[in-house]
PDB file of C-alpha atoms in Angstrom:
ATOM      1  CA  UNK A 181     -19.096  10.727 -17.230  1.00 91.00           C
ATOM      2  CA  UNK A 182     -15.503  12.615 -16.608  1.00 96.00           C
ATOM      3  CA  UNK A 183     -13.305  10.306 -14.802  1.00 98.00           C
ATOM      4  CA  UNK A 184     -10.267  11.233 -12.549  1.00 98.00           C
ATOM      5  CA  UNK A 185      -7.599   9.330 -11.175  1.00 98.00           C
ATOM      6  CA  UNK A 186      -6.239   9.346  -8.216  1.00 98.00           C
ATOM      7  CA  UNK A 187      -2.473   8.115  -7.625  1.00 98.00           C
ATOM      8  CA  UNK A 188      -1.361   7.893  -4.607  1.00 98.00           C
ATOM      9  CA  UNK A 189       1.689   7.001  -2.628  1.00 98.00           C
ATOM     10  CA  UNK A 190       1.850   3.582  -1.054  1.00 98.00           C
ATOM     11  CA  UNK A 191       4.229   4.380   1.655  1.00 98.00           C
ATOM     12  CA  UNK A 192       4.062   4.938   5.348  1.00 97.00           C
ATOM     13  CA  UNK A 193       6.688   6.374   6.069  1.00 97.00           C
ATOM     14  CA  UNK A 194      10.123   9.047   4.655  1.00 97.00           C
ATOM     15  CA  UNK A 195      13.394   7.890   5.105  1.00 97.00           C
ATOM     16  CA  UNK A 196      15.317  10.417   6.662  1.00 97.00           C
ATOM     17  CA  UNK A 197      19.085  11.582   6.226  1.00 96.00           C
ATOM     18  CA  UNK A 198      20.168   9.578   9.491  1.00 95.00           C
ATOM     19  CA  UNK A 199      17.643   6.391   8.815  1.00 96.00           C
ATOM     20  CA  UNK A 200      15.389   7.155  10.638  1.00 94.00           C
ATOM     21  CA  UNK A 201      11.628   6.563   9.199  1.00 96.00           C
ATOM     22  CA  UNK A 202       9.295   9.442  10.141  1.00 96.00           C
ATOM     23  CA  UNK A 203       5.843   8.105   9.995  1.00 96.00           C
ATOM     24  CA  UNK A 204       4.529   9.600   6.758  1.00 96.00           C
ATOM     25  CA  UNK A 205       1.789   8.665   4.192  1.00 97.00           C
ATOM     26  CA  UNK A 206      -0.605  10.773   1.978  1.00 98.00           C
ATOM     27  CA  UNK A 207      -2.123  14.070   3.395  1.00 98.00           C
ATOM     28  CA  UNK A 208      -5.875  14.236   4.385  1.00 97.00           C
ATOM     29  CA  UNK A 209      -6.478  17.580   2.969  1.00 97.00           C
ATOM     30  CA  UNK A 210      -4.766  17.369  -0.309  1.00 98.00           C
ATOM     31  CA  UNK A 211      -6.913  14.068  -1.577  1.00 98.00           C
ATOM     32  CA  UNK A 212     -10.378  14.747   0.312  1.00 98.00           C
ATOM     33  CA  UNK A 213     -10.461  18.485  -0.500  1.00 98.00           C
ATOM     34  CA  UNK A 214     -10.006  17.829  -4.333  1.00 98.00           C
ATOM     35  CA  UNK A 215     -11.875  14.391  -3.954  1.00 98.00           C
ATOM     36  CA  UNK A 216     -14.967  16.172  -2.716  1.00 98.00           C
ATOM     37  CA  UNK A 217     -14.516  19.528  -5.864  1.00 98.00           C
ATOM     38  CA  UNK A 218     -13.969  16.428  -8.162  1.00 98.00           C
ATOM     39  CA  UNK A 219     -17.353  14.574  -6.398  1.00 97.00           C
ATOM     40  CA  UNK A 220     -19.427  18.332  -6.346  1.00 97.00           C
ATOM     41  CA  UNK A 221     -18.889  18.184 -10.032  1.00 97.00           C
ATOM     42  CA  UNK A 222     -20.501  14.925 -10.925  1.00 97.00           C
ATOM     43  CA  UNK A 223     -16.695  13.091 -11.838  1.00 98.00           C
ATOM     44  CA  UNK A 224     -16.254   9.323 -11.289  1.00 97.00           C
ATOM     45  CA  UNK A 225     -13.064   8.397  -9.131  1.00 98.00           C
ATOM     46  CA  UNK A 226     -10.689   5.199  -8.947  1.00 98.00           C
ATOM     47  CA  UNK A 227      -7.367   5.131  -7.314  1.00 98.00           C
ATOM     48  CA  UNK A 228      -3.915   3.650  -8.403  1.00 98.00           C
ATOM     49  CA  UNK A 229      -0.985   2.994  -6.062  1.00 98.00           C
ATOM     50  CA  UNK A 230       2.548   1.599  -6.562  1.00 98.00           C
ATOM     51  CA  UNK A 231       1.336  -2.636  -5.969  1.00 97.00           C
ATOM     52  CA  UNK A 232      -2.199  -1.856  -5.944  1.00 97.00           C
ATOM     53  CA  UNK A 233      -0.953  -1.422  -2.072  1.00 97.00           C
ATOM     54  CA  UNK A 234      -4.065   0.257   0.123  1.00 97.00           C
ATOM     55  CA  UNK A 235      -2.756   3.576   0.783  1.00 97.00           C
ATOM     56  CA  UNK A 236      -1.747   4.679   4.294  1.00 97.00           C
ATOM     57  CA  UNK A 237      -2.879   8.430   5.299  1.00 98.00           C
ATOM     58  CA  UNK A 238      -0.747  10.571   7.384  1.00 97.00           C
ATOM     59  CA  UNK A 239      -2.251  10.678  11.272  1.00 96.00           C
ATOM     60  CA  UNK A 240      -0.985  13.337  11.640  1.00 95.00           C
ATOM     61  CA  UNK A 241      -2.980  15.162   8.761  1.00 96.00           C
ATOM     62  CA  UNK A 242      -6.131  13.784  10.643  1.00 97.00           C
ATOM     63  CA  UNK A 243      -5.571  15.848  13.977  1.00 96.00           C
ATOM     64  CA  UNK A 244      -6.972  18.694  15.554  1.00 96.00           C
ATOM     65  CA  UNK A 245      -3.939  21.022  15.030  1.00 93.00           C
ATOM     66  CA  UNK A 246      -4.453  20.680  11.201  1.00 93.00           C
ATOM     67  CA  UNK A 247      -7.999  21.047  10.791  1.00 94.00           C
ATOM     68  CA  UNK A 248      -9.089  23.452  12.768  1.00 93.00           C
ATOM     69  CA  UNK A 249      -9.869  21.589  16.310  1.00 96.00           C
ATOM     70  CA  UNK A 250     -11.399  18.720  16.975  1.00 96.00           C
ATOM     71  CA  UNK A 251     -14.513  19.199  15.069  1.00 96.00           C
ATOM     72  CA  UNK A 252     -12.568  19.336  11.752  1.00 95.00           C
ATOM     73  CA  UNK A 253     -10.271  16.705  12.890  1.00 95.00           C
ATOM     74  CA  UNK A 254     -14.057  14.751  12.973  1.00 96.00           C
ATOM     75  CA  UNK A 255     -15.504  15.925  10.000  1.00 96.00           C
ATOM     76  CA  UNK A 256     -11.901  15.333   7.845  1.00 96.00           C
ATOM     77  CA  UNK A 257     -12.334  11.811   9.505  1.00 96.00           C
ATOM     78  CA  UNK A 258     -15.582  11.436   8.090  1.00 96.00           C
ATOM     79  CA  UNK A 259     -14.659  12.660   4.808  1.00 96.00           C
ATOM     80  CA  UNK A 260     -11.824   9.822   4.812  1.00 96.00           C
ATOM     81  CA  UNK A 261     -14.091   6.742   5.420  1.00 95.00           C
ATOM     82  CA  UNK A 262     -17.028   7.774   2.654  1.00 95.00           C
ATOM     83  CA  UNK A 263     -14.015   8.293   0.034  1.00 97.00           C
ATOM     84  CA  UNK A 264     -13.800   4.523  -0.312  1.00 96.00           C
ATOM     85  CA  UNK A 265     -12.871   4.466  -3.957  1.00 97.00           C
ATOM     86  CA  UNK A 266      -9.269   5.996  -2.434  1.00 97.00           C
ATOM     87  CA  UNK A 267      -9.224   2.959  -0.281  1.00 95.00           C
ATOM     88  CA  UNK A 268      -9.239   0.010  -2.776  1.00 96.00           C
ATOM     89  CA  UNK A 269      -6.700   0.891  -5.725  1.00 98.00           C
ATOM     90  CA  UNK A 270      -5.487  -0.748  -8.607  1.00 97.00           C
ATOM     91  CA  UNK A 271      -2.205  -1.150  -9.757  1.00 98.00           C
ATOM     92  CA  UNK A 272      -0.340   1.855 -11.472  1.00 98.00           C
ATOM     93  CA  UNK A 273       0.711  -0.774 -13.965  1.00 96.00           C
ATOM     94  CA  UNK A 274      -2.598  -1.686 -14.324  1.00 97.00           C
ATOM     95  CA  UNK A 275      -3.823   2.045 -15.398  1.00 97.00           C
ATOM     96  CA  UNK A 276      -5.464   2.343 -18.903  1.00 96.00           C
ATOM     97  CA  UNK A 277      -5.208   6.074 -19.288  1.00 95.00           C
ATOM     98  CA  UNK A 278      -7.799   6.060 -22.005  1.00 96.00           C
ATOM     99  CA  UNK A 279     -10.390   5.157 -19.196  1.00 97.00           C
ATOM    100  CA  UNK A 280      -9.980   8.497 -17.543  1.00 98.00           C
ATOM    101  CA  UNK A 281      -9.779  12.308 -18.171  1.00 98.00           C
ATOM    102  CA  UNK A 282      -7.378  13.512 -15.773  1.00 98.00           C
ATOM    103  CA  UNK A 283      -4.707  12.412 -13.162  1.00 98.00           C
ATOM    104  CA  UNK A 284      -3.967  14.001  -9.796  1.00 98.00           C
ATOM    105  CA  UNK A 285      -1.333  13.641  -7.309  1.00 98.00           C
ATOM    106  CA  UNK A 286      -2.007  14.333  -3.699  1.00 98.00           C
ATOM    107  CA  UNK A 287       1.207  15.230  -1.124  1.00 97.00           C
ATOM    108  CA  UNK A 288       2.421  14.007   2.276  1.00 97.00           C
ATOM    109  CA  UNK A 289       5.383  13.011   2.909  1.00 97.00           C
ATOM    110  CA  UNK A 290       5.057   9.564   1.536  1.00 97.00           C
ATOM    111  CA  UNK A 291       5.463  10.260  -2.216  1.00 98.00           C
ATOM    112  CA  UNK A 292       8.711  11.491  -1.116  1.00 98.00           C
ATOM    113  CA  UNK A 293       9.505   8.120  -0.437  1.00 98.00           C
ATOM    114  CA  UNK A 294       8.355   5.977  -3.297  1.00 97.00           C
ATOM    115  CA  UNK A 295       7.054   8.157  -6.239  1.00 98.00           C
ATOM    116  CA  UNK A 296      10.084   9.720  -7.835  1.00 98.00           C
ATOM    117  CA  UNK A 297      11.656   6.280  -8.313  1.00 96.00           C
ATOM    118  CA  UNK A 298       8.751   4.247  -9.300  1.00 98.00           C
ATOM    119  CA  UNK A 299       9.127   3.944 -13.337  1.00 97.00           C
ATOM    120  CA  UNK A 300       5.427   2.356 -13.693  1.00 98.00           C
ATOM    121  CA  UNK A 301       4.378   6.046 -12.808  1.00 98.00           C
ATOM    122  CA  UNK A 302       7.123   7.961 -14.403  1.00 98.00           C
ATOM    123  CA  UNK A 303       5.917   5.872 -17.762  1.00 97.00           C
ATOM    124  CA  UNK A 304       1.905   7.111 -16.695  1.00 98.00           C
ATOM    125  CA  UNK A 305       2.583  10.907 -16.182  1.00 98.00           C
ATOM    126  CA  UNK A 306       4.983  10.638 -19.654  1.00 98.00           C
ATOM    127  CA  UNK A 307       1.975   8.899 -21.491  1.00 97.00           C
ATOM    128  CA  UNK A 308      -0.762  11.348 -20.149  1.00 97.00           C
ATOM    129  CA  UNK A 309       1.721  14.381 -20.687  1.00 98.00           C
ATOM    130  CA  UNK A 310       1.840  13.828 -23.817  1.00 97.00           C
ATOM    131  CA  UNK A 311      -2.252  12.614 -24.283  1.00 97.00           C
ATOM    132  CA  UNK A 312      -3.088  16.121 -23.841  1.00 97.00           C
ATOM    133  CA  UNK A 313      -5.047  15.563 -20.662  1.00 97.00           C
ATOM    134  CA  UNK A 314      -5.058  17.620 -17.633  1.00 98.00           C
ATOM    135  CA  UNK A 315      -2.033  16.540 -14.945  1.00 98.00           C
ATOM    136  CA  UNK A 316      -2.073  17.587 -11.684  1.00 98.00           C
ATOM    137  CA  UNK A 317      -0.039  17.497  -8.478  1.00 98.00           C
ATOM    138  CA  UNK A 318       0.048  19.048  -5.665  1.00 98.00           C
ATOM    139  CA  UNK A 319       2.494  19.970  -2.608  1.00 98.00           C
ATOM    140  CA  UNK A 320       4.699  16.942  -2.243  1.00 98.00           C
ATOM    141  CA  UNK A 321       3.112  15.601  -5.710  1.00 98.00           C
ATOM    142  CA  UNK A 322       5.077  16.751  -7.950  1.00 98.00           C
ATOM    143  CA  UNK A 323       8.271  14.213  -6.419  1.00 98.00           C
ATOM    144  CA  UNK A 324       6.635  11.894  -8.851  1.00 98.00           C
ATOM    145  CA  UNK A 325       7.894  14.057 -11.894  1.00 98.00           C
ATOM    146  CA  UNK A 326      11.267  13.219 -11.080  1.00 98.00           C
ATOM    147  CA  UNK A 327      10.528   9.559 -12.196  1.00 98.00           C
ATOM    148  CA  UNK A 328      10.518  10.594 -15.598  1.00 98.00           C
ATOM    149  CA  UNK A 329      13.668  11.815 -16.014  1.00 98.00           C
ATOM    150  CA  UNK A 330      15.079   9.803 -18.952  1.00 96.00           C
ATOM    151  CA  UNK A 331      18.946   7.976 -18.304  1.00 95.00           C
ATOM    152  CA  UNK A 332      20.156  10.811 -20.420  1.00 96.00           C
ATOM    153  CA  UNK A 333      18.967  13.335 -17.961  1.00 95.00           C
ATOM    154  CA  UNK A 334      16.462  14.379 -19.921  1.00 97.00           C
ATOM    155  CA  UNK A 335      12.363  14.939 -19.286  1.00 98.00           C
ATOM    156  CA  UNK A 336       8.954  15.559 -21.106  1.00 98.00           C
ATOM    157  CA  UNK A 337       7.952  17.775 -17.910  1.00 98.00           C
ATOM    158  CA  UNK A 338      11.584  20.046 -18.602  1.00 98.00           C
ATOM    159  CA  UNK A 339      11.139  23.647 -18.825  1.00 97.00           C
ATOM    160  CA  UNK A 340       6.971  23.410 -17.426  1.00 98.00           C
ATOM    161  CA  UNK A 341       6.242  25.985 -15.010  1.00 98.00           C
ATOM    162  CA  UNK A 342       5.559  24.614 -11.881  1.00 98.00           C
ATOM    163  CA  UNK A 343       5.187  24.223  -8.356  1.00 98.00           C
ATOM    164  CA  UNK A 344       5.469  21.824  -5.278  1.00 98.00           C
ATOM    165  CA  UNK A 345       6.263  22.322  -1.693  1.00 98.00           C
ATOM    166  CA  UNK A 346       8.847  25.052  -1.152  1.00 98.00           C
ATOM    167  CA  UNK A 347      12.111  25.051   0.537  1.00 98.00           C
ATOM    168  CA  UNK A 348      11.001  27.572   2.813  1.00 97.00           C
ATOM    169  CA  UNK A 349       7.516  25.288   3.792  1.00 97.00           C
ATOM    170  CA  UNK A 350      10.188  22.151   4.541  1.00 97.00           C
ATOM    171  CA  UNK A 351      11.974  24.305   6.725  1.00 96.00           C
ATOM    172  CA  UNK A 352       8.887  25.299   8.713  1.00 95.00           C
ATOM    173  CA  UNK A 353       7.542  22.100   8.754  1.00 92.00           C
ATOM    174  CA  UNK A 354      10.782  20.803  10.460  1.00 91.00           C
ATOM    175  CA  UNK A 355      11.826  18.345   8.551  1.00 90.00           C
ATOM    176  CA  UNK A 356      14.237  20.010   6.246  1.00 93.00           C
ATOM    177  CA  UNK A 357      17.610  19.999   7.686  1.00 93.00           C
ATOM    178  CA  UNK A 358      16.917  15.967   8.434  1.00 94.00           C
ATOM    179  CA  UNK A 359      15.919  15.292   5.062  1.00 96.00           C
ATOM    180  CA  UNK A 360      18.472  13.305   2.077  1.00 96.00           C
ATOM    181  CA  UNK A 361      17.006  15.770  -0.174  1.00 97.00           C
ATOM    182  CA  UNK A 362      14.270  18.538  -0.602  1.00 98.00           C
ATOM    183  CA  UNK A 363      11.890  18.435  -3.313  1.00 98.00           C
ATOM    184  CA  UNK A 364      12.295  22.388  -4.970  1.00 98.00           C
ATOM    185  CA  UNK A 365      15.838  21.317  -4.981  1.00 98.00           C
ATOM    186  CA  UNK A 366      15.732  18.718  -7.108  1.00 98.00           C
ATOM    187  CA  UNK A 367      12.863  19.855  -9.337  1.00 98.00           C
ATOM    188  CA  UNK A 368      15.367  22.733 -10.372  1.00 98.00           C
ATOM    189  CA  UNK A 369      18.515  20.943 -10.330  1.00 98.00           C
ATOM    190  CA  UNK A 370      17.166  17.465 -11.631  1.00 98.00           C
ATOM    191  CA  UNK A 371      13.910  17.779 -13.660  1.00 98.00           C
ATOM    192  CA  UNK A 372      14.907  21.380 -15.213  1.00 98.00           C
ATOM    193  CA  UNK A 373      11.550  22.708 -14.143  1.00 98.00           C
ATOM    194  CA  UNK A 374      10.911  26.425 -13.861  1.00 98.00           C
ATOM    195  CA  UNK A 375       9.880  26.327 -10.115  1.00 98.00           C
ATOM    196  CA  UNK A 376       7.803  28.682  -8.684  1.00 98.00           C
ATOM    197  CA  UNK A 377       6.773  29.921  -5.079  1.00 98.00           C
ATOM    198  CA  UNK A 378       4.747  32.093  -3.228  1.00 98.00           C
ATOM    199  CA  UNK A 379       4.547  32.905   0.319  1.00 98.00           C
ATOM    200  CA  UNK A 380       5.142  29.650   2.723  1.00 97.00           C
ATOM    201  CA  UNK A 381       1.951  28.157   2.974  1.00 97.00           C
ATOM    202  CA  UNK A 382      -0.367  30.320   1.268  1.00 98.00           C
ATOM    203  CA  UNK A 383      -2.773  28.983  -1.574  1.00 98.00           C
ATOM    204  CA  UNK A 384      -0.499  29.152  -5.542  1.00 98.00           C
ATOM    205  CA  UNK A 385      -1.438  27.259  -8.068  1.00 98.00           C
ATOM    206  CA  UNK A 386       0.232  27.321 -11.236  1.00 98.00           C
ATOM    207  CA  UNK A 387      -1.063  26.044 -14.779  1.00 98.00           C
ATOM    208  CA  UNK A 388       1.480  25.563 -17.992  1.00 98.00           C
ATOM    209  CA  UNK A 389      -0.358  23.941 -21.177  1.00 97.00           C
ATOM    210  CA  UNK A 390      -2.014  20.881 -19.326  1.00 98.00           C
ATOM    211  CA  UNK A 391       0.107  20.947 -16.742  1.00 98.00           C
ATOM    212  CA  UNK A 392      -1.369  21.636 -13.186  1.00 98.00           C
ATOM    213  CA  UNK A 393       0.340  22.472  -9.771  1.00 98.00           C
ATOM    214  CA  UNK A 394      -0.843  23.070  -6.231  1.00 98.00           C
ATOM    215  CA  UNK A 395       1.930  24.580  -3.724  1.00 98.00           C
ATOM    216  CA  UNK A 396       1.072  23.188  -0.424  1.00 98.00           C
ATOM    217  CA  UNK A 397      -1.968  21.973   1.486  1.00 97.00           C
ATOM    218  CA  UNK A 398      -4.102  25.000   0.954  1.00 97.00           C
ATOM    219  CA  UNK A 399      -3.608  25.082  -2.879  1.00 98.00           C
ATOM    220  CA  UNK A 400      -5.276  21.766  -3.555  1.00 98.00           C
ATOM    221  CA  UNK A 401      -8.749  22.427  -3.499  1.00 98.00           C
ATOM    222  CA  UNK A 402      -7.896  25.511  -6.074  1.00 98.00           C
ATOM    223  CA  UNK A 403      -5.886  23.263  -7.920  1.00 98.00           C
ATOM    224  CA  UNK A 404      -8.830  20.497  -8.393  1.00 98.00           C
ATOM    225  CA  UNK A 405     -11.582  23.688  -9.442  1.00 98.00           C
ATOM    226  CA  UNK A 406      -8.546  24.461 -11.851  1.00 98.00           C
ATOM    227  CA  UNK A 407      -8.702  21.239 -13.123  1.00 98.00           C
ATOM    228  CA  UNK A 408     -12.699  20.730 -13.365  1.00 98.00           C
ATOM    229  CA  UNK A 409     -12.565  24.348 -15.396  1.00 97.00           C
ATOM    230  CA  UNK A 410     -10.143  22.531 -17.903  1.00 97.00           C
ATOM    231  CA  UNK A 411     -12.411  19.814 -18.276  1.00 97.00           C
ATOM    232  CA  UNK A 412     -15.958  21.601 -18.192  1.00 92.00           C
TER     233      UNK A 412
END
């Protein structure tokens, strides 16, 4: 059976320029969405977080004015408490990456805060980078590539076209002119990527060699089908 892994930030929060910690965590969307494409296609699931900490989703991402009123808020809800296998991880250190076919990397604003200096991941996306199987992050995501950027500046993921949440969608969302640092910023400046964007908040996915990247909330159940074409 194809399995898929699921890492996912273990923070609650996003430090902000003056201190302050904006409530934060992963975003509903971009793990049930590709959690239910990855369940429609027969795929076993497990979950790693930084610790082996339970992860904390994003309230925000669970109300009404993101899913459509509160019907979707209900259903998304829903959706949340039958993805248990999200809700008991293991330890990133504790990943064998021969025990699964793919990795994926749901946003929020909580891999902001954690993922691009945790090394146990950087060392996981390096490894299955260069195992040939299918990585895959989306919207805030790809913040987690920045942890593999070598102490000589250097990275596997340099020169990969990609994509992760925009300038332009930070700005929208509010949060940009409070934040230390915004994430197509530094995957241009730092990781040498060869961002990409399309319209704010409309669905882009791009795919370089086994490299797989959602935009923003709406490209992530794309990005999964992407990903369960590579693997069919």
């Amino acid at each position: 059976m194809t399995k898929i892994l699921f890492v996912i930030t273990a923070s609650d929060h996003w430090t902000l320029a003056d201190g302050t910690r904006h409530p934060a965590g992963f975003w509903a969307e971009e793990a049930i969405g590709p959690y239910q494409v990855f369940k429609e296609a027969g795929y076993e699931i497990a979950a790693a977080t930084p610790g082996g900490v339970p992860p904390t989703v994003d309230a925000l991402s669970l109300t009404p004015d993101f899913n459509g009123g509160e019907e979707g808020a209900e259903r998304m809800r829903s959706a949340l408490r039958e993805a248990t296998e999200l809700a008991h991880p293991m330890r990133i250190e504790d990943v064998n990456i021969d025990d699964h076919d793919a990795v994926f990397y749901p946003g929020g604003w909580g891999p902001m805060e954690d993922l691009p200096d945790d090394a146990a991941s950087g060392r996981l996306l390096t490894d299955w980078l260069a195992s040939g199987k299918p990585v895959s992050l989306v919207c805030h995501g790809p913040a987690a590539l920045l942890a593999t950027i070598r102490p000589d500046g250097t990275s596997p993921f340099a020169g990969y076209r990609l994509t992760g949440l925009s300038n332009a969608e930070e700005k929208q969302n509010g949060l940009a002119d409070r934040a230390k640092w915004l994430l197509q910023d530094r995957l241009v400046t730092e990781l040498k990527a060869d961002y990409r964007e399309a319209d704010p908040f409309t669905p882009h996915v791009e795919v370089d060699r086994t490299l797989y990247t959602g935009q923003n909330p709406y490209s992530a159940v794309p990005l999964a089908r992407e990903v369960v074409t590579a693997l069919s």
